[in-house]
Coordinates of C-alpha atoms in Angstrom, one line a residue:
Chain A
M30 CA 0.0 0.0 0.0
P31 CA 1.3 3.5 -0.8
G32 CA 3.4 5.1 2.0
I33 CA 3.6 1.9 4.0
G34 CA 7.0 0.3 4.1
P35 CA 8.0 -3.1 5.6
R36 CA 8.4 -1.9 9.2
T37 CA 5.1 0.0 9.3
A38 CA 3.4 -3.0 7.6
Q39 CA 4.8 -5.3 10.4
R40 CA 3.6 -2.9 13.1
L41 CA 0.1 -2.8 11.6
A42 CA -0.1 -6.5 11.1
L43 CA 0.9 -7.3 14.7
H44 CA -1.6 -4.7 15.9
L45 CA -4.4 -6.3 14.0
L46 CA -3.5 -9.8 15.3
R47 CA -3.8 -8.5 18.9
Q48 CA -7.4 -7.3 18.3
P49 CA -10.5 -9.3 19.4
E50 CA -11.9 -11.5 16.6
Q51 CA -15.2 -9.6 16.4
K52 CA -13.3 -6.4 15.6
I53 CA -11.4 -8.0 12.8
H54 CA -14.6 -9.5 11.5
D55 CA -16.2 -6.0 11.4
F56 CA -13.2 -4.5 9.8
S57 CA -13.1 -7.1 7.0
N58 CA -16.8 -6.6 6.4
A59 CA -16.4 -2.8 6.2
L60 CA -13.6 -3.3 3.6
L61 CA -15.8 -5.6 1.6
N62 CA -18.7 -3.3 1.8
A63 CA -16.6 -0.3 0.8
R64 CA -15.3 -2.2 -2.2
N65 CA -18.7 -3.4 -3.3
Q66 CA -20.7 -0.2 -2.6
V67 CA -18.4 2.6 -3.6
G68 CA -18.6 3.1 -7.4
Q69 CA -18.7 6.1 -9.6
C70 CA -21.3 8.8 -9.8
Q71 CA -23.1 8.3 -13.1
K72 CA -23.0 12.0 -13.8
C73 CA -19.7 13.4 -12.7
F74 CA -17.6 10.2 -12.1
H75 CA -16.7 11.2 -8.6
L76 CA -16.6 8.4 -6.0
S77 CA -20.1 7.6 -4.8
A78 CA -22.0 4.9 -3.1
E79 CA -25.2 5.8 -5.0
E80 CA -26.1 6.4 -8.6
Q81 CA -25.4 10.1 -8.2
C82 CA -22.9 11.5 -5.7
E83 CA -23.7 13.9 -2.9
I84 CA -22.5 16.9 -4.9
C85 CA -24.6 16.1 -8.0
R86 CA -27.7 15.7 -5.8
D87 CA -27.1 19.1 -4.0
S88 CA -29.8 21.4 -5.4
K89 CA -28.3 24.5 -3.8
R90 CA -25.3 24.5 -6.3
Q91 CA -25.1 26.6 -9.4
K92 CA -26.1 24.6 -12.5
S93 CA -24.3 27.1 -14.8
L94 CA -20.8 26.4 -13.5
L95 CA -18.9 23.1 -14.2
C96 CA -15.4 22.5 -13.0
V97 CA -13.3 19.8 -14.7
V98 CA -10.7 17.9 -12.6
A99 CA -8.4 15.0 -13.3
D100 CA -9.5 12.8 -10.4
S101 CA -11.5 12.7 -7.1
R102 CA -8.5 13.8 -5.0
D103 CA -8.4 17.1 -6.9
L104 CA -12.2 17.5 -6.5
L105 CA -11.8 17.0 -2.7
A106 CA -9.0 19.6 -2.6
L107 CA -11.2 22.1 -4.4
E108 CA -14.1 21.3 -2.0
R109 CA -11.9 22.1 0.9
T110 CA -11.6 25.7 -0.2
R111 CA -15.4 26.1 0.2
E112 CA -15.2 28.7 -2.6
F113 CA -16.6 26.8 -5.5
K114 CA -20.4 26.4 -5.7
G115 CA -20.9 24.8 -9.0
F116 CA -20.7 21.1 -10.1
Y117 CA -17.7 18.9 -11.1
H118 CA -16.7 16.5 -13.8
V119 CA -14.0 14.0 -13.1
L120 CA -11.9 13.0 -16.2
G121 CA -10.3 10.0 -14.6
G122 CA -6.8 11.1 -15.6
L123 CA -4.9 13.3 -18.1
I124 CA -4.0 12.8 -21.7
S125 CA -0.5 11.4 -21.7
P126 CA 0.8 9.7 -24.9
M127 CA 4.0 8.7 -23.0
D128 CA 1.9 6.6 -20.6
G129 CA -0.5 5.4 -23.4
V130 CA -3.4 7.5 -22.1
G131 CA -5.4 8.8 -25.0
P132 CA -8.5 11.1 -24.9
E133 CA -10.8 8.1 -25.5
M134 CA -9.8 6.6 -22.2
L135 CA -11.1 9.6 -20.2
N136 CA -14.6 10.8 -19.5
I137 CA -14.6 13.4 -22.3
T138 CA -17.5 12.3 -24.5
S139 CA -19.8 12.4 -21.4
L140 CA -18.5 15.9 -20.5
I141 CA -19.3 17.3 -23.9
K142 CA -22.7 15.7 -23.9
R143 CA -23.4 17.1 -20.4
V144 CA -22.3 20.6 -21.2
D145 CA -24.5 20.6 -24.3
Q146 CA -27.5 19.2 -22.6
E147 CA -27.3 21.3 -19.4
K148 CA -26.5 24.5 -21.2
T149 CA -23.5 25.1 -18.9
A150 CA -22.5 28.8 -19.0
E151 CA -18.9 28.3 -18.0
V152 CA -16.5 25.3 -17.8
I153 CA -13.5 25.9 -15.5
L154 CA -10.5 23.6 -16.3
A155 CA -8.7 22.9 -13.1
L156 CA -5.9 20.7 -14.2
T157 CA -2.3 20.6 -13.0
P158 CA 0.3 23.0 -14.6
S159 CA 2.2 20.2 -16.3
V160 CA 2.7 19.0 -19.9
E161 CA -0.2 16.5 -19.5
G162 CA -2.4 19.2 -17.9
D163 CA -1.7 21.7 -20.6
T164 CA -2.3 19.2 -23.4
T165 CA -5.6 18.1 -21.9
S166 CA -6.7 21.7 -21.3
L167 CA -6.0 22.7 -24.9
Y168 CA -7.7 19.6 -26.2
L169 CA -10.8 20.2 -24.0
A170 CA -11.0 23.9 -24.8
K171 CA -11.1 23.1 -28.5
L172 CA -14.0 20.6 -28.1
L173 CA -16.0 22.7 -25.6
K174 CA -15.8 26.1 -27.2
P175 CA -18.8 25.6 -29.6
F176 CA -21.0 25.0 -26.5
T177 CA -19.8 27.3 -23.7
T178 CA -17.2 29.7 -22.2
V179 CA -14.0 27.9 -21.3
T180 CA -11.8 29.2 -18.5
R181 CA -8.7 27.9 -16.8
I182 CA -7.6 28.3 -13.1
A183 CA -4.7 30.8 -12.6
Y184 CA -1.1 29.7 -12.6
G185 CA 1.4 31.9 -10.9
L186 CA 2.9 32.6 -7.5
P187 CA 1.4 30.6 -4.7
V188 CA 0.2 32.6 -1.7
G189 CA 2.9 33.1 1.0
S190 CA 5.7 32.6 -1.5
E191 CA 8.6 35.0 -2.2
L192 CA 9.1 36.4 -5.7
E193 CA 12.8 36.1 -5.2
Y194 CA 12.7 32.3 -4.8
A195 CA 10.0 31.5 -7.5
D196 CA 11.3 29.4 -10.4
E197 CA 11.5 31.1 -13.8
V198 CA 8.7 29.2 -15.4
T199 CA 6.3 30.1 -12.6
L200 CA 7.4 33.8 -12.8
S201 CA 6.9 33.8 -16.5
R202 CA 3.4 32.4 -16.2
A203 CA 2.6 34.9 -13.4
L204 CA 3.7 37.8 -15.7
E205 CA 1.9 36.4 -18.7
G206 CA -1.2 35.8 -16.7
R207 CA -1.4 39.3 -15.1
R208 CA -4.8 40.8 -14.6
A209 CA -6.2 44.3 -14.5
M210 CA -6.8 45.5 -10.9
D211 CA -10.3 46.7 -10.3
Chain B
M1 CA 26.3 37.8 7.8
P2 CA 23.1 36.1 6.7
G3 CA 23.3 32.3 6.3
I4 CA 26.8 32.1 7.8
G5 CA 26.9 30.4 11.2
P6 CA 29.9 30.2 13.6
R7 CA 31.4 27.1 12.0
T8 CA 31.3 28.5 8.4
A9 CA 32.6 31.8 9.7
Q10 CA 35.6 30.1 11.2
R11 CA 36.2 28.1 8.0
L12 CA 36.1 31.3 5.9
A13 CA 38.3 33.3 8.4
L14 CA 41.0 30.5 8.4
H15 CA 40.8 30.3 4.6
L16 CA 41.4 34.1 4.3
L17 CA 44.4 34.0 6.7
R18 CA 46.0 31.4 4.5
Q19 CA 45.9 33.6 1.4
P20 CA 48.9 35.7 0.2
E21 CA 48.9 39.3 1.5
Q22 CA 48.3 40.8 -1.9
K23 CA 45.2 38.8 -2.5
I24 CA 43.7 40.1 0.8
H25 CA 44.7 43.6 -0.1
D26 CA 42.8 43.3 -3.4
F27 CA 39.8 41.8 -1.7
S28 CA 39.6 44.6 0.9
N29 CA 39.9 47.2 -1.8
A30 CA 37.2 45.5 -3.9
L31 CA 34.9 45.6 -0.9
L32 CA 35.6 49.3 -0.2
N33 CA 35.1 50.2 -3.9
A34 CA 31.8 48.3 -4.0
R35 CA 30.6 50.1 -0.9
N36 CA 31.6 53.5 -2.3
Q37 CA 30.5 53.0 -5.9
V38 CA 27.3 51.1 -5.8
G39 CA 24.4 53.4 -5.2
Q40 CA 20.9 53.6 -6.4
C41 CA 19.8 54.3 -10.0
Q42 CA 18.3 57.8 -9.9
K43 CA 15.4 56.7 -12.0
C44 CA 14.3 53.2 -10.9
F45 CA 16.2 52.8 -7.5
H46 CA 17.8 49.5 -8.6
L47 CA 21.4 49.0 -7.5
S48 CA 23.7 50.9 -9.8
A49 CA 27.3 52.1 -10.0
E50 CA 26.3 55.0 -12.2
E51 CA 23.6 57.6 -12.2
Q52 CA 21.3 55.4 -14.2
C53 CA 21.4 51.6 -14.1
E54 CA 22.0 49.3 -17.1
I55 CA 18.3 48.6 -17.5
C56 CA 17.3 52.2 -17.5
R57 CA 20.0 53.0 -20.1
D58 CA 18.9 50.1 -22.4
S59 CA 17.2 51.8 -25.4
K60 CA 15.8 48.5 -26.8
R61 CA 13.3 48.1 -23.9
Q62 CA 9.6 49.1 -24.2
K63 CA 9.0 52.5 -22.7
S64 CA 5.3 51.8 -22.3
L65 CA 5.6 49.0 -19.7
L66 CA 6.7 49.6 -16.1
C67 CA 7.0 46.8 -13.6
V68 CA 6.9 47.7 -9.9
V69 CA 8.9 45.4 -7.5
A70 CA 9.7 45.6 -3.7
D71 CA 13.4 45.3 -4.0
S72 CA 16.4 44.6 -6.3
R73 CA 16.3 40.9 -5.6
D74 CA 12.8 40.7 -7.0
L75 CA 14.0 42.7 -10.1
L76 CA 16.8 40.2 -10.6
A77 CA 14.4 37.3 -10.3
L78 CA 12.2 38.8 -13.0
E79 CA 15.2 39.5 -15.3
R80 CA 16.2 35.8 -15.1
T81 CA 12.9 34.9 -16.8
R82 CA 14.0 36.9 -19.9
E83 CA 10.3 37.5 -20.5
F84 CA 9.9 41.0 -19.4
K85 CA 11.1 43.7 -21.8
G86 CA 9.9 46.9 -20.1
F87 CA 11.4 49.0 -17.3
Y88 CA 11.3 48.6 -13.5
H89 CA 10.7 50.7 -10.5
V90 CA 12.0 49.5 -7.1
L91 CA 9.9 50.5 -4.1
G92 CA 12.5 49.7 -1.5
G93 CA 10.1 47.6 0.6
L94 CA 6.4 47.1 1.2
I95 CA 3.9 49.0 3.3
S96 CA 3.8 47.4 6.7
P97 CA 2.3 49.3 9.6
M98 CA 3.4 46.4 11.9
D99 CA 7.0 47.1 11.1
G100 CA 6.5 50.9 11.0
V101 CA 6.9 51.1 7.2
G102 CA 4.5 53.7 5.8
P103 CA 4.0 54.7 2.2
E104 CA 6.1 57.8 2.6
M105 CA 9.2 55.6 3.3
L106 CA 9.0 54.0 -0.1
N107 CA 9.8 55.3 -3.6
I108 CA 6.1 56.0 -4.4
T109 CA 6.1 59.7 -5.1
S110 CA 8.8 59.2 -7.7
L111 CA 6.8 56.4 -9.2
I112 CA 3.7 58.5 -9.7
K113 CA 5.7 61.3 -11.2
R114 CA 7.5 58.9 -13.5
V115 CA 4.3 57.3 -14.8
D116 CA 2.8 60.7 -15.3
Q117 CA 5.8 62.1 -17.2
E118 CA 6.6 59.1 -19.3
K119 CA 3.0 58.4 -20.2
T120 CA 3.4 54.7 -19.2
A121 CA 0.7 52.6 -20.8
E122 CA 0.7 49.8 -18.3
V123 CA 2.1 49.4 -14.7
I124 CA 2.5 45.8 -13.6
L125 CA 2.6 45.3 -9.9
A126 CA 4.8 42.3 -9.1
L127 CA 4.6 42.2 -5.3
T128 CA 4.6 39.1 -3.1
P129 CA 1.2 37.5 -2.3
S130 CA 1.2 38.5 1.4
V131 CA -0.7 40.9 3.5
E132 CA 2.0 43.6 2.9
G133 CA 2.1 42.9 -0.8
D134 CA -1.7 43.1 -1.1
T135 CA -1.9 46.3 0.9
T136 CA 0.8 47.9 -1.1
S137 CA -0.8 46.8 -4.4
L138 CA -4.2 48.2 -3.5
Y139 CA -2.6 51.5 -2.3
L140 CA -0.6 51.8 -5.5
A141 CA -3.5 50.9 -7.8
K142 CA -5.6 53.6 -6.3
L143 CA -2.9 56.3 -6.8
L144 CA -1.9 55.1 -10.3
K145 CA -5.3 54.6 -11.9
P146 CA -5.8 58.2 -13.0
F147 CA -2.6 57.9 -15.1
T148 CA -2.4 54.4 -16.5
T149 CA -3.7 50.8 -16.7
V150 CA -2.7 48.9 -13.5
T151 CA -2.3 45.1 -13.7
R152 CA -1.0 42.6 -11.2
I153 CA 1.0 39.4 -11.7
A154 CA -1.1 36.2 -11.4
Y155 CA -1.4 34.3 -8.1
G156 CA -2.2 30.6 -8.3
L157 CA -0.7 27.2 -8.8
P158 CA 3.0 27.2 -9.4
V159 CA 4.2 25.3 -12.4
G160 CA 5.0 21.6 -11.6
S161 CA 2.8 21.5 -8.5
E162 CA -0.1 19.2 -7.8
L163 CA -3.6 20.5 -7.3
E164 CA -4.1 17.9 -4.6
Y165 CA -1.3 19.3 -2.4
A166 CA -2.0 23.0 -3.0
D167 CA -3.0 25.0 0.1
E168 CA -6.6 26.3 0.3
V169 CA -5.8 29.9 0.0
T170 CA -3.7 29.3 -3.2
L171 CA -6.5 27.2 -4.7
S172 CA -9.1 29.9 -3.9
R173 CA -6.9 32.5 -5.6
A174 CA -6.4 30.2 -8.6
L175 CA -10.2 29.7 -9.0
E176 CA -10.9 33.4 -8.4
G177 CA -8.2 34.4 -10.9
R178 CA -9.3 32.1 -13.7
R179 CA -8.9 33.3 -17.3
A180 CA -10.7 32.6 -20.5
M181 CA -8.8 30.3 -22.8
D182 CA -8.1 31.7 -26.2

């Protein structure tokens, strides 16, 4: 398992062996249930135990805003900001020819269909600032433009950082992405 | 001196004592000369041995663009990107009431005068994303708006970072600062 080396594995295993049998029974069942019940939301592809996830069922959210993320971890990171009040669409990865991931392996067809049907006013692409993120953003922007306004989250200096220590690529992006102050 | 602890200090001192006398003589003179000759550019307040610094004397740069930075270290960081082709103005710090730094202690009057006289088309504020940087940016924007367009460098995800690990404030800024894709 990620982040668990041989020593931690041994510690966890010995801890489990010391537990009463009923507890281990419950734990095993919980694991099985999680595996069986947690699937994908049919609408946004976020993790969900039901056909539609909690976010997609939330009627207080803005229908006109759709945020595209690579996976559920990114969705959860954005949710933690409590800033975004629209819906999400989870791609399931990023286009990466080096790793053999083509656009047809991601939830892109469903995204286009959804934007078209729901008459989404704005699609925000929230993908990592990497070669794969840039490629996927450009690809999606091209496909989505006939249907909606496409925006991209800002890339630049992270809050609390020093200009002096920022790498050159980040500084270039920050300069290039400058905005009028209102 | 910053970044030099007692052990490094001792190593450096012993190294200097082992050098021939002439070398130490030259080194001392170089230090004295640097202290005496390096002053401030009369125009942009960057470090300079002459009345105007190399950047201000460069006739190939765009006169219409002026980038405002807190100090010379930030100017040098931006120069390393080789992206910016306008001129600079070094404030000499940021407004910080906590540290007793008021606007009158910074090179602000000269900035306004310069923007007015040179008919600068755009002033880019390149200050750190901190309370002091934000305060100073808002203060300057208010003063500069009658004369020119005021923009600010982008704050958001640094290049090469992961959305998942970005702090909430940075993610909020990245969402808030999103841009249309063209």
